[in-house]
Coordinates of C-alpha atoms in Angstrom, one line a residue:
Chain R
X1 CA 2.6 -0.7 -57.8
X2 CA -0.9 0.4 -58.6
X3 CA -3.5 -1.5 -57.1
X4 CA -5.8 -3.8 -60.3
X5 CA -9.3 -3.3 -59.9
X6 CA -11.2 -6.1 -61.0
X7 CA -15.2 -5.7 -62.1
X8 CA -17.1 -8.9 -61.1
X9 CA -20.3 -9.6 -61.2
X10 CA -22.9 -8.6 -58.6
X11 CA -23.5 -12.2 -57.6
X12 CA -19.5 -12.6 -56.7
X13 CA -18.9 -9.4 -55.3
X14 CA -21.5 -10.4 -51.9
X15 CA -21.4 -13.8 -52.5
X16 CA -22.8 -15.0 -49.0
X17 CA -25.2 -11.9 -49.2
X18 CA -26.9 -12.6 -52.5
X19 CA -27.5 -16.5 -51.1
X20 CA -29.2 -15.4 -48.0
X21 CA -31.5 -12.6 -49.8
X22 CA -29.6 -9.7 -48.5
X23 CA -28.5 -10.6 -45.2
X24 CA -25.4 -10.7 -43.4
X25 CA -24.1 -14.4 -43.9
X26 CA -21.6 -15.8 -41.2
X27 CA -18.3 -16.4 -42.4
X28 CA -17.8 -19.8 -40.9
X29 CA -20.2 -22.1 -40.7
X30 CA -20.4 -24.8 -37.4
X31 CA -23.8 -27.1 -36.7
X32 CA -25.3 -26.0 -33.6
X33 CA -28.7 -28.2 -33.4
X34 CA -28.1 -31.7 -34.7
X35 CA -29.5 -34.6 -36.0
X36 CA -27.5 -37.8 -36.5
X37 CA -27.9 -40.7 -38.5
X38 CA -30.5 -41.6 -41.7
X39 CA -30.5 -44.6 -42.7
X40 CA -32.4 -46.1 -46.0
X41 CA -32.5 -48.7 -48.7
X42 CA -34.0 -50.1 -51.6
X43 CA -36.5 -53.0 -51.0
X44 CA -39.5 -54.8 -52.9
X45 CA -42.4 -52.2 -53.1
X46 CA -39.7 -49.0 -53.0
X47 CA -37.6 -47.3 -50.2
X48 CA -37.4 -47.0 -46.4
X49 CA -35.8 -44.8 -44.5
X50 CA -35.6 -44.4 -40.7
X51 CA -34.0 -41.5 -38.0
X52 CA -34.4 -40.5 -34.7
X53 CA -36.5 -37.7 -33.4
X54 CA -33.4 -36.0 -31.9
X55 CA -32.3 -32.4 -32.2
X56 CA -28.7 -32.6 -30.2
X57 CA -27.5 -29.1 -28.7
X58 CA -24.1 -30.3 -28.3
X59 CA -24.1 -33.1 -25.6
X60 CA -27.2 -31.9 -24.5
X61 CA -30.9 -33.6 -25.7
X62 CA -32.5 -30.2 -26.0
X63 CA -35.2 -31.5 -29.0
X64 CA -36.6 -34.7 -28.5
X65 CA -39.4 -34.7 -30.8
X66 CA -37.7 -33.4 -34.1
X67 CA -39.1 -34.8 -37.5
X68 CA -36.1 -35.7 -40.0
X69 CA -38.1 -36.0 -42.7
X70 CA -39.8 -33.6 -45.1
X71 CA -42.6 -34.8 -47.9
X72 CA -42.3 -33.4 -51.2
X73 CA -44.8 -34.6 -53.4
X74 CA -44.4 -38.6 -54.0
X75 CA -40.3 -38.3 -53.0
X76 CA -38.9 -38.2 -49.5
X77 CA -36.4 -36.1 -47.4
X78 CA -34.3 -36.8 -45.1
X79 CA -32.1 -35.3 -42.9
X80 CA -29.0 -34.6 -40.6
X81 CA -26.8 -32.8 -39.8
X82 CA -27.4 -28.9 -38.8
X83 CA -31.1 -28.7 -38.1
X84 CA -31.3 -25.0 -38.6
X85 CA -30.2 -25.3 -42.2
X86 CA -32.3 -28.1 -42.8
X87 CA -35.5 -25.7 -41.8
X88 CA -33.8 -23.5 -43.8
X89 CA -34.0 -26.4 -47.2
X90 CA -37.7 -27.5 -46.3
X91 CA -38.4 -23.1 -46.9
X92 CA -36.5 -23.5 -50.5
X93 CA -38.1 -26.6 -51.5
X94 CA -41.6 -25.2 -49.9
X95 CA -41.2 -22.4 -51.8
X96 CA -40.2 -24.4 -54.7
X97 CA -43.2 -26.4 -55.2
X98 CA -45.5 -23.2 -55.0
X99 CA -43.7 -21.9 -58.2
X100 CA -44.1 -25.1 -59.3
X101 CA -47.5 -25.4 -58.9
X102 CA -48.2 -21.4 -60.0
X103 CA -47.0 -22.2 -63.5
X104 CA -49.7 -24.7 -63.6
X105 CA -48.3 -26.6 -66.3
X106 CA -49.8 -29.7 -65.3
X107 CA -46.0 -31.0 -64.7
X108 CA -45.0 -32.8 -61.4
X109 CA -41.7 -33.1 -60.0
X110 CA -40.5 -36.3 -59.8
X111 CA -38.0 -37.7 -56.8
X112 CA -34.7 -36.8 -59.9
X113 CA -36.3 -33.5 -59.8
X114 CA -36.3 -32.7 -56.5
X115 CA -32.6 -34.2 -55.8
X116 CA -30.9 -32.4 -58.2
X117 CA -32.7 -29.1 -57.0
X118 CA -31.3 -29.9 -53.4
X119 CA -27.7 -31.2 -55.1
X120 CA -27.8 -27.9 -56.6
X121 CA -28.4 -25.7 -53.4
X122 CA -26.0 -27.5 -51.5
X123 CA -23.1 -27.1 -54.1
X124 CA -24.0 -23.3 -54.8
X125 CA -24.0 -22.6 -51.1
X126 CA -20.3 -24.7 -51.1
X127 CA -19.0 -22.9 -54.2
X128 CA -19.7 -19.3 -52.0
X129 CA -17.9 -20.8 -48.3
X130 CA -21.2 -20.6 -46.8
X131 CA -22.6 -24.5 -46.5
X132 CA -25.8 -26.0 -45.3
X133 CA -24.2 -27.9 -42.7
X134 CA -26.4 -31.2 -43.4
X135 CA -26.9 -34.6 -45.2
X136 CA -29.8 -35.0 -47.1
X137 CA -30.9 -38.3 -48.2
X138 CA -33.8 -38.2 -51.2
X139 CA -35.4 -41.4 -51.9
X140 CA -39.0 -42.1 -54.3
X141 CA -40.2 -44.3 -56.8
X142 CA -40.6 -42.7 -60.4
X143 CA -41.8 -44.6 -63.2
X144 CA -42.1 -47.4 -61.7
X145 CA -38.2 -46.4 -61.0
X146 CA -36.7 -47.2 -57.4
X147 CA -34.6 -44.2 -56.6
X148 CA -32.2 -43.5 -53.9
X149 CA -30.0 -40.5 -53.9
X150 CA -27.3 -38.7 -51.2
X151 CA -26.5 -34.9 -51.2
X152 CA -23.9 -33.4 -48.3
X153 CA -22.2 -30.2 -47.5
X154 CA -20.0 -30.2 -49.6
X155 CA -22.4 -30.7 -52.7
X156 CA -21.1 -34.5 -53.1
X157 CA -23.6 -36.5 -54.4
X158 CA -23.8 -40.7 -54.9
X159 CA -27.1 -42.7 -55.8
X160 CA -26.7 -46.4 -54.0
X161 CA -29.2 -49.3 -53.2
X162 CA -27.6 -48.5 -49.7
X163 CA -27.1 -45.0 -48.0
X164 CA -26.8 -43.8 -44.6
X165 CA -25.4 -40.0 -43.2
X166 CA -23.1 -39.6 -39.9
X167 CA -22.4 -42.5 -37.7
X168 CA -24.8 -44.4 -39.9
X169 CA -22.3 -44.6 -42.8
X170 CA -19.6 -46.6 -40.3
X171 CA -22.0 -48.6 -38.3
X172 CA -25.2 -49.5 -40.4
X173 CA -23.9 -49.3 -44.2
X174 CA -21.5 -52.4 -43.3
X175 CA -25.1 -54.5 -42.6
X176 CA -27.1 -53.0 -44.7
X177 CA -24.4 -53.8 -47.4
X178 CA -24.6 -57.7 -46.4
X179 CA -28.3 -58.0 -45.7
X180 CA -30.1 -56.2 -48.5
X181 CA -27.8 -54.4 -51.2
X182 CA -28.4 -55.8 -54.5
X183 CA -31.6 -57.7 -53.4
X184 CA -34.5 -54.7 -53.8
X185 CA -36.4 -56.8 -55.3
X186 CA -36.8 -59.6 -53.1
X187 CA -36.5 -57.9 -49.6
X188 CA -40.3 -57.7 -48.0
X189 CA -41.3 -55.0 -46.2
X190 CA -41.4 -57.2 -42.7
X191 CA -37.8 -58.3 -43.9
X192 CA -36.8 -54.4 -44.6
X193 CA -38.4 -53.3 -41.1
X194 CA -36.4 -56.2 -39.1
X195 CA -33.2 -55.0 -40.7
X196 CA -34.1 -51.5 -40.5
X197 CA -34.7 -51.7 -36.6
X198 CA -31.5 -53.9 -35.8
X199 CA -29.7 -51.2 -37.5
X200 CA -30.6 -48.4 -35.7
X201 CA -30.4 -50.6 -32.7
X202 CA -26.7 -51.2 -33.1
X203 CA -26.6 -47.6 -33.9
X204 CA -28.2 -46.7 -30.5
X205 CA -26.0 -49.1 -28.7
X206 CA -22.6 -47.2 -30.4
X207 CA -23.7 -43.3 -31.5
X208 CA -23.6 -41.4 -28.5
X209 CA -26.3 -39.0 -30.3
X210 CA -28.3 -41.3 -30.6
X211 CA -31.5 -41.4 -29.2
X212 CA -34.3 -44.4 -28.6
X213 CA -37.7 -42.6 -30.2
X214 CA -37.4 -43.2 -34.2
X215 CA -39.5 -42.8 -37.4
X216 CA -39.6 -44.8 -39.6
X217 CA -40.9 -44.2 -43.3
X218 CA -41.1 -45.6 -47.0
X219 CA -41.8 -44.3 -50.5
X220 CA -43.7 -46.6 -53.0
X221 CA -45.4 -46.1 -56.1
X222 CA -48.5 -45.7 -53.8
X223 CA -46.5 -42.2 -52.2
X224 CA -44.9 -41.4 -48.7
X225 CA -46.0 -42.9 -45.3
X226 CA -43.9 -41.8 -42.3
X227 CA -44.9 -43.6 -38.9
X228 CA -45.6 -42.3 -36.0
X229 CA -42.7 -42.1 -33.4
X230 CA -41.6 -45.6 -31.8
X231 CA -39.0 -46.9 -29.3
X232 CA -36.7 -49.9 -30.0
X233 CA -36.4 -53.1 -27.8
X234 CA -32.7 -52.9 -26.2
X235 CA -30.7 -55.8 -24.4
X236 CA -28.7 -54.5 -21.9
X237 CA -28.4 -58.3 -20.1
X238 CA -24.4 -58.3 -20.9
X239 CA -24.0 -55.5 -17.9
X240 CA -23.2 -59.0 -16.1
X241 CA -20.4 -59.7 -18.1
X242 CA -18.7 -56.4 -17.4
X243 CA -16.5 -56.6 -14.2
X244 CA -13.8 -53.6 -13.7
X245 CA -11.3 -53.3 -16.6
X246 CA -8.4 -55.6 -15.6
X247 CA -7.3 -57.0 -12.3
Chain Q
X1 CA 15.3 -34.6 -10.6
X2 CA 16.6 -38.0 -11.3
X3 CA 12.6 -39.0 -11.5
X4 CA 9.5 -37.9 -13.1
X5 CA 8.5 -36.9 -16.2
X6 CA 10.5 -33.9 -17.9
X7 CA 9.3 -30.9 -19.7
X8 CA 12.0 -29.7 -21.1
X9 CA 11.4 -29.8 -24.5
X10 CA 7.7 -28.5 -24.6
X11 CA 9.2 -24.4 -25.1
X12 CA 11.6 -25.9 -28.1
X13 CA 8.9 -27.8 -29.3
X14 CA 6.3 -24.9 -29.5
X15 CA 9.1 -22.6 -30.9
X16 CA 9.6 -25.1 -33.8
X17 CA 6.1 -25.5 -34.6
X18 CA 5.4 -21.6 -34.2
X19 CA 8.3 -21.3 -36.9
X20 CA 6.4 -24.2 -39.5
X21 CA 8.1 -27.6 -38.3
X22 CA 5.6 -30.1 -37.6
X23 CA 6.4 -33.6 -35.5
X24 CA 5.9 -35.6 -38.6
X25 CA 3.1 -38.5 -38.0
X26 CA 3.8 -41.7 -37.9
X27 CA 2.7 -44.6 -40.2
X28 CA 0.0 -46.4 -39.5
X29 CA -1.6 -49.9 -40.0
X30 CA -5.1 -49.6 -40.9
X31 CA -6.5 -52.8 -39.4
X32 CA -9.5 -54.8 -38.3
X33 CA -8.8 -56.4 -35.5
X34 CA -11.5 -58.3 -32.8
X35 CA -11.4 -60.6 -30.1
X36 CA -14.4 -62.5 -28.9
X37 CA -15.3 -64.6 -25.3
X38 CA -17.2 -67.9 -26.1
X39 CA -18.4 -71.0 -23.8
X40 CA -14.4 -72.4 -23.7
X41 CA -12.7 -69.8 -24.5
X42 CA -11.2 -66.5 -26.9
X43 CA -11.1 -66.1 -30.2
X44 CA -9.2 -63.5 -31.9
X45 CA -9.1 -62.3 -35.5
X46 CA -8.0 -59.7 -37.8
X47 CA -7.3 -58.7 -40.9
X48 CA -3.5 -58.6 -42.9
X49 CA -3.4 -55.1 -44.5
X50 CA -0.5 -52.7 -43.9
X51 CA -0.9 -49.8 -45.3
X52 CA 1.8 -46.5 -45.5
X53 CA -0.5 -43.6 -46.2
X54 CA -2.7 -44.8 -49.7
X55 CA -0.4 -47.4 -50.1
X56 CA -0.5 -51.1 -49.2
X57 CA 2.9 -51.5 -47.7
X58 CA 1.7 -55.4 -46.8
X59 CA -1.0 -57.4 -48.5
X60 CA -0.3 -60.2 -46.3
X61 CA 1.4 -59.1 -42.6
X62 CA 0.8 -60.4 -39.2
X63 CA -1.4 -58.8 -36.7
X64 CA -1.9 -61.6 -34.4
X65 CA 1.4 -61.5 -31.8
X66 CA 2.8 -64.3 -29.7
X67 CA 2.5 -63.4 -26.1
X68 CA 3.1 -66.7 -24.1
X69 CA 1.8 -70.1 -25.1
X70 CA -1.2 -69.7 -23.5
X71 CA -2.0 -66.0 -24.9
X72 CA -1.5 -63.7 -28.1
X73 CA -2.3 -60.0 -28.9
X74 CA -3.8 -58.5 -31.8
X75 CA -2.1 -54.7 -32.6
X76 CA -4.1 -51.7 -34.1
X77 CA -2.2 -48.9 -34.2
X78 CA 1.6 -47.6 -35.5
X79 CA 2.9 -50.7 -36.7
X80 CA 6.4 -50.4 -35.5
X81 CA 5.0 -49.7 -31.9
X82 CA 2.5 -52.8 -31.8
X83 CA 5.3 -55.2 -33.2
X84 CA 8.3 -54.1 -30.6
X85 CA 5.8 -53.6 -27.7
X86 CA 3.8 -57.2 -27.9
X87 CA 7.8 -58.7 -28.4
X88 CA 9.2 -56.2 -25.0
X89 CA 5.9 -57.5 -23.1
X90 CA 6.4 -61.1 -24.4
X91 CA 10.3 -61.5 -23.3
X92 CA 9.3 -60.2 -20.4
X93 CA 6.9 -62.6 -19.5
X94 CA 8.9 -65.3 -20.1
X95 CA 11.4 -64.1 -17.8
X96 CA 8.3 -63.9 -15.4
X97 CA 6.5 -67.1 -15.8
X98 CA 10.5 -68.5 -15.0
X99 CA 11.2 -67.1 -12.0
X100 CA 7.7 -67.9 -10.7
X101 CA 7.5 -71.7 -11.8
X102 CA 4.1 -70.7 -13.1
X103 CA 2.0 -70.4 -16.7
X104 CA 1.8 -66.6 -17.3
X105 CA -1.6 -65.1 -16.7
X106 CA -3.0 -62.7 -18.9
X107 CA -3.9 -59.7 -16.2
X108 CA -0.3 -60.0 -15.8
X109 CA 0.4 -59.0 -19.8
X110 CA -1.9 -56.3 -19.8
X111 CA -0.7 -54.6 -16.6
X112 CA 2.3 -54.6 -18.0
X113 CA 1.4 -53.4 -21.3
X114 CA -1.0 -50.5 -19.7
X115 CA 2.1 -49.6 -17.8
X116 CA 4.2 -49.3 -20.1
X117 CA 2.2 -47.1 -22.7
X118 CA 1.0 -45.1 -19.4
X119 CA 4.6 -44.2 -19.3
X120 CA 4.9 -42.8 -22.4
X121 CA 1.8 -41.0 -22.6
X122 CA -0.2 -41.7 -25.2
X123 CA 2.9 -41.0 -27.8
X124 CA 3.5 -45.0 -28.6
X125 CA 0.4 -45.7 -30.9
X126 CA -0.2 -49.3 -30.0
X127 CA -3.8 -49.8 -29.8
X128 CA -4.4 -54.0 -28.4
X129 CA -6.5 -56.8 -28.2
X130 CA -5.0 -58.9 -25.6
X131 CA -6.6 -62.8 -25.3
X132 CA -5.5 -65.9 -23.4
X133 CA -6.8 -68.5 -21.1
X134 CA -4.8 -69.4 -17.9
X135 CA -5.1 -70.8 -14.6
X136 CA -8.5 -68.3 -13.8
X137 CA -9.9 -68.7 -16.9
X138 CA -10.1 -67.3 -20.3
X139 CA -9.6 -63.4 -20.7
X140 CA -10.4 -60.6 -22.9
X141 CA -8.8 -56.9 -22.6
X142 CA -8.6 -54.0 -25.1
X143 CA -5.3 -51.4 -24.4
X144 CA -5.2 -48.2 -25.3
X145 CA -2.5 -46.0 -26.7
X146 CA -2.4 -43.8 -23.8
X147 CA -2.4 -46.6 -21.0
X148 CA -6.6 -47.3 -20.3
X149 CA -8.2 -51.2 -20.5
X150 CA -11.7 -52.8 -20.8
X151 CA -12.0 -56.1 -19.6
X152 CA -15.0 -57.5 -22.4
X153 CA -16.8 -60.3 -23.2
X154 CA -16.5 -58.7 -27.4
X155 CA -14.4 -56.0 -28.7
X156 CA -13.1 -54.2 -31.5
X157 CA -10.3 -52.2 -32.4
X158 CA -8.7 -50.2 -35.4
X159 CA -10.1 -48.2 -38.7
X160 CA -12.3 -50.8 -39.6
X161 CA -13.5 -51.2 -36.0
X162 CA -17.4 -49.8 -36.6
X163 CA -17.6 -52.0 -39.1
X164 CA -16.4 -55.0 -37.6
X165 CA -18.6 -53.6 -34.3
X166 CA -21.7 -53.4 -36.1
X167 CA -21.4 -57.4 -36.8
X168 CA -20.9 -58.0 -33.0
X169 CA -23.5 -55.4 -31.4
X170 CA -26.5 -57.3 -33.6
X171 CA -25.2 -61.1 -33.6
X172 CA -23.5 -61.8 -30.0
X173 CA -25.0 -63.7 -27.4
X174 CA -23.8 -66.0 -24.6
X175 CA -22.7 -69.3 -24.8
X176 CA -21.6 -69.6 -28.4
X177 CA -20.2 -72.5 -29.4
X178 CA -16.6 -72.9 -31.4
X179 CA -17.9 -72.7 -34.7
X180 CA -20.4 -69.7 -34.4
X181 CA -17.5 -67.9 -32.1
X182 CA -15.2 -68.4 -35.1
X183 CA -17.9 -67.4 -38.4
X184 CA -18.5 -64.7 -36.5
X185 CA -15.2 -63.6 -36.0
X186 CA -14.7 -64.2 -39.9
X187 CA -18.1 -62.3 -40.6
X188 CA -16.8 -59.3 -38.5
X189 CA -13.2 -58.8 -40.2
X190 CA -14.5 -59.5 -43.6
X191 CA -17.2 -56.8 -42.5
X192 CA -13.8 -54.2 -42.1
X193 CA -12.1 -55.8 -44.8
X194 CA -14.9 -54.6 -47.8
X195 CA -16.5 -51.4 -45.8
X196 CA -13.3 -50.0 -44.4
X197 CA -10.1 -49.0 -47.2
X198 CA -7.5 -49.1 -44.3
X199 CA -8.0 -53.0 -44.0
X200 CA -8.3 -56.0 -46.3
X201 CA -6.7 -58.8 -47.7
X202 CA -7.2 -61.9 -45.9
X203 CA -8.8 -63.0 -42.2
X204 CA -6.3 -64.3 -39.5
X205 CA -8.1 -66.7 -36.2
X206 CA -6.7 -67.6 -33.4
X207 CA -8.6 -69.8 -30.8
X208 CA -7.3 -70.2 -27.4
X209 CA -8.7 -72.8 -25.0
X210 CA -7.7 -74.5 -21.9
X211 CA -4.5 -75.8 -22.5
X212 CA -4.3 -75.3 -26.5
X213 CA -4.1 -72.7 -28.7
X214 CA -5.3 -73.2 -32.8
X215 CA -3.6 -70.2 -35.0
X216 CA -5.4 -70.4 -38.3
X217 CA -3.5 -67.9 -41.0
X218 CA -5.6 -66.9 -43.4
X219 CA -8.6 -68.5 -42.3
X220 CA -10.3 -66.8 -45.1
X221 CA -9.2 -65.9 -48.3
X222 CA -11.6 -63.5 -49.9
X223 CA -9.6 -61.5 -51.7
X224 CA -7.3 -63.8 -54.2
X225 CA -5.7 -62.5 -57.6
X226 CA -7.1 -63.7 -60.4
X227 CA -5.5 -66.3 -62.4
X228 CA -3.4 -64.5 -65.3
X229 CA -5.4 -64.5 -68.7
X230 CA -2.1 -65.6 -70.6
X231 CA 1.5 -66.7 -70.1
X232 CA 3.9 -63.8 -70.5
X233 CA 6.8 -65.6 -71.1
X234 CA 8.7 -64.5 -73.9
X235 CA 9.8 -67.7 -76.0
X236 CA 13.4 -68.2 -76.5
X237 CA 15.0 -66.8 -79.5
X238 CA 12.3 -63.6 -79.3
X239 CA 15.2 -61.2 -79.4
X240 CA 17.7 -61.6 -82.7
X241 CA 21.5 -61.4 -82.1
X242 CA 24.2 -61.6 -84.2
X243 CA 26.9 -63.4 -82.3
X244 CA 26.5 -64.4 -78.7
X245 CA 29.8 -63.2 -75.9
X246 CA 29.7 -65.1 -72.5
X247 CA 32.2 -63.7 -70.1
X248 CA 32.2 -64.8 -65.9
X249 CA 32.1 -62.0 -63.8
X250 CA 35.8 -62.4 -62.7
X251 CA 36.5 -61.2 -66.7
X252 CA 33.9 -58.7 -66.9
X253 CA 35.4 -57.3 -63.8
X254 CA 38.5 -56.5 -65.1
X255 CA 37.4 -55.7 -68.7
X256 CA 35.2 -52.9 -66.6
X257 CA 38.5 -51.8 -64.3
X258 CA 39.6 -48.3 -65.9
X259 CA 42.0 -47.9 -63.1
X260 CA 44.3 -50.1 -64.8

């Protein structure tokens, strides 16, 4: 039987190449510098978000002062997941707002904007088997507008009063669920810090990647404040309660 | 060897699975289960899902096993395996607790348990939360599938687990009294029950103290069917006949006999 020769486009032909201007792209894809868990929610004056400064190297702490969040414009990024790729995003959307403000069209791009741009990369990088192995969580106000969005590797995509990537998702969503979904409007921002920090407490008591220096940030209509680095108060007083494991 | 473990199956094994047959995997529950030390004693909870893949094999089942009167076991896990294990463990124990004229303690349950899934390595999936108070005082272990325990003053077991661990790691402290032990409890299984799919339905306690033992089904019922908008009875006389035939089913029997 005679072979069929299909002509496809250039684009399908070198999928991986075309994605990663020209070079070689690997043919699977597994995280090598990690992040773990972002947590955020709605609250009164807009979003917060919070993450540790760790970039894992498998079991080992190799990065202990890595920032998980990216400003673009008024809307804020954050990340986890393969910390490689996610240097790799902040280049597309740096790159992005310099076209952006080249056409000098006296447009801004607003926190929608710059989610579906990064939903977009993530599911054209799924579509050719080559993924940016992260979790991105977008959050800004526009319009007066709360907004809260999730991208992941696979190019799924949710918009919630509540998000969290990685152990965050099985751990914090559960409280942040009870404590603050559906109430944006009324949680305070000393109400959203309390619940924020017992979060990523319990999350620091459970995620084994997890690691006690965190930033916390929060988009309002005023724009993006990330803090400065800060530990979190642990109890550790039920070590006397723990005696061998049976007899 | 008339002892020890035998490997005589792993080559046939490997051949099959080389050749595309797969051990097939067993069902599991899905579950919520916790147990919790307070100032006079344990309380356990979980939730009553059962679930066979995506389906909900059993809105309303028991995961809260009889041990001895003094002391009951919550199963996470392969369902079959939690149900015949806690009942092999139980019997046992009261064979025990005969012989030795004395009230069963619960290190005594879970070194049997431990030794008994030890034994089979891992490959009986019952994953427990074993809770009682005898002569030493009240206890709390967890059991693993493959043999390990924790001794605890909280713990958590099961797919919904995280969730129902989140509600502990941020609210437990000493010396809880009865009440708080028990919302708690409540507040971490309904915590499974809505953020995890594998559990849900309703919120079993039971509360073991010196010398009594409170087993509270369905503490908490969040999840109730709604009432039924209309009645769906069809009225008598909705479907026409011409001429009605009553035979007993000695007649229609016979009438159905071709044999004859």
């Amino acid at each position: 039987m005679d072979p069929i020769t299909l002509e496809v486009p250039h684009m399908l032909r070198a999928p991986a190449a075309a994605a990663n201007q020209g070079a070689n792209a690997h043919t699977s894809s597994q995280p090598i510098i990690t992040g773990t868990s972002v947590l955020a929610f709605k609250y009164k004056d807009g979003i917060m978000m919070a993450a540790d400064t760790l970039g894992a190297f498998g079991s080992m702490a190799r990065f202990r002062d890595e920032n998980r969040f990216m400003q673009v414009g008024d809307t804020l990024v954050g990340a986890g997941g393969d910390m490689s790729d996610f240097q790799y995003m902040k280049h597309m959307l740096e790159d992005m707002q310099t076209r952006e403000y080249d056409m000098d069209d006296g447009q801004r791009m607003g926190t929608r904007s710059v989610y579906k741009y990064v939903s977009n990369v993530m599911y054209g990088r799924r579509n050719r088997f080559d993924p940016l192995w992260n979790a991105y969580v977008v959050g800004g106000v526009e319009g007066g507008e709360r907004f809260l969005g999730y991208v992941n590797l696979y190019g799924t995509t949710y918009e919630a009063d509540c998000v969290a990537t990685g152990f965050g998702a099985h751990l914090a969503i559960p409280m942040l669920r009870k404590r603050v979904e559906g109430r944006a409007d009324e949680v305070t921002e000393e109400e959203a810090v309390a619940v924020l920090d017992d979060c990523m407490r319990t999350l620091l008591y459970r995620d084994c990647q997890a690691f006690n220096r965190v930033r916390r940030a929060k988009v309002t209509a005023r724009g993006v404040e990330v803090s400065e680095p800060y530990a979190l108060q642990t109890d550790w007083s039920i070590a006397d309660y723990v005696v061998g494991y049976g007899a | 060897p008339n002892s020890g473990f035998k490997f005589d199956n792993v080559k046939r094994n490997q051949l099959l699975n080389d050749k595309g047959f797969m051990v097939p995997t067993a069902t599991k529950t899905g579950t919520t289960i916790v147990g919790l030390l307070y100032k006079d004693g344990v309380v356990l909870g979980a939730d009553t899902r059962a679930t066979s893949g995506t389906i909900v094999a059993d809105k309303n089942c028991r995961k809260i096993h009889y041990m001895a009167p003094n002391m009951y076991c919550c199963g996470a896990g392969t369902a079959a395996d939690t149900d015949f294990t806690t009942e092999m463990i139980s019997s046992q124990l009261a064979l025990h607790s005969l012989n030795t004229g004395r009230e069963a303690r619960v290190v005594t349950a879970m070194t049997m348990l431990k030794q008994y899934l030890f034994r089979y390595q891992g490959h009986i999936g019952a994953a427990l939360i074993l809770g009682g108070y005898d002569v030493t005082g009240p206890h709390l272990f967890t059991i693993y599938p493959h043999g390990s325990t924790d001794k605890l003053p909280y713990v958590t077991m099961g797919s919904g687990s995280l969730a129902a661990m989140s509600v502990f790691e941020s609210q437990w402290r000493p010396g809880l009294s009865r009440d708080e032990a028990v919302e708690m409890v409540k507040d971490a299984i309904e915590s499974g029950i809505f953020n995890d799919l594998g559990s849900g339905s309703n919120v079993d306690v039971c509360v073991i103290t010196k010398g009594d033992v409170e087993y509270i089904r369905g503490y908490s019922q969040p999840n109730q069917r709604v009432a039924k908008e209309q009645s769906y009875r069809f009225p008598a006389g909705t479907t026409e006949f011409i001429a009605p035939k009553t035979r007993t089913p000695a007649e229609e029997a016979t009438a159905m006999d071709v044999s004859a």
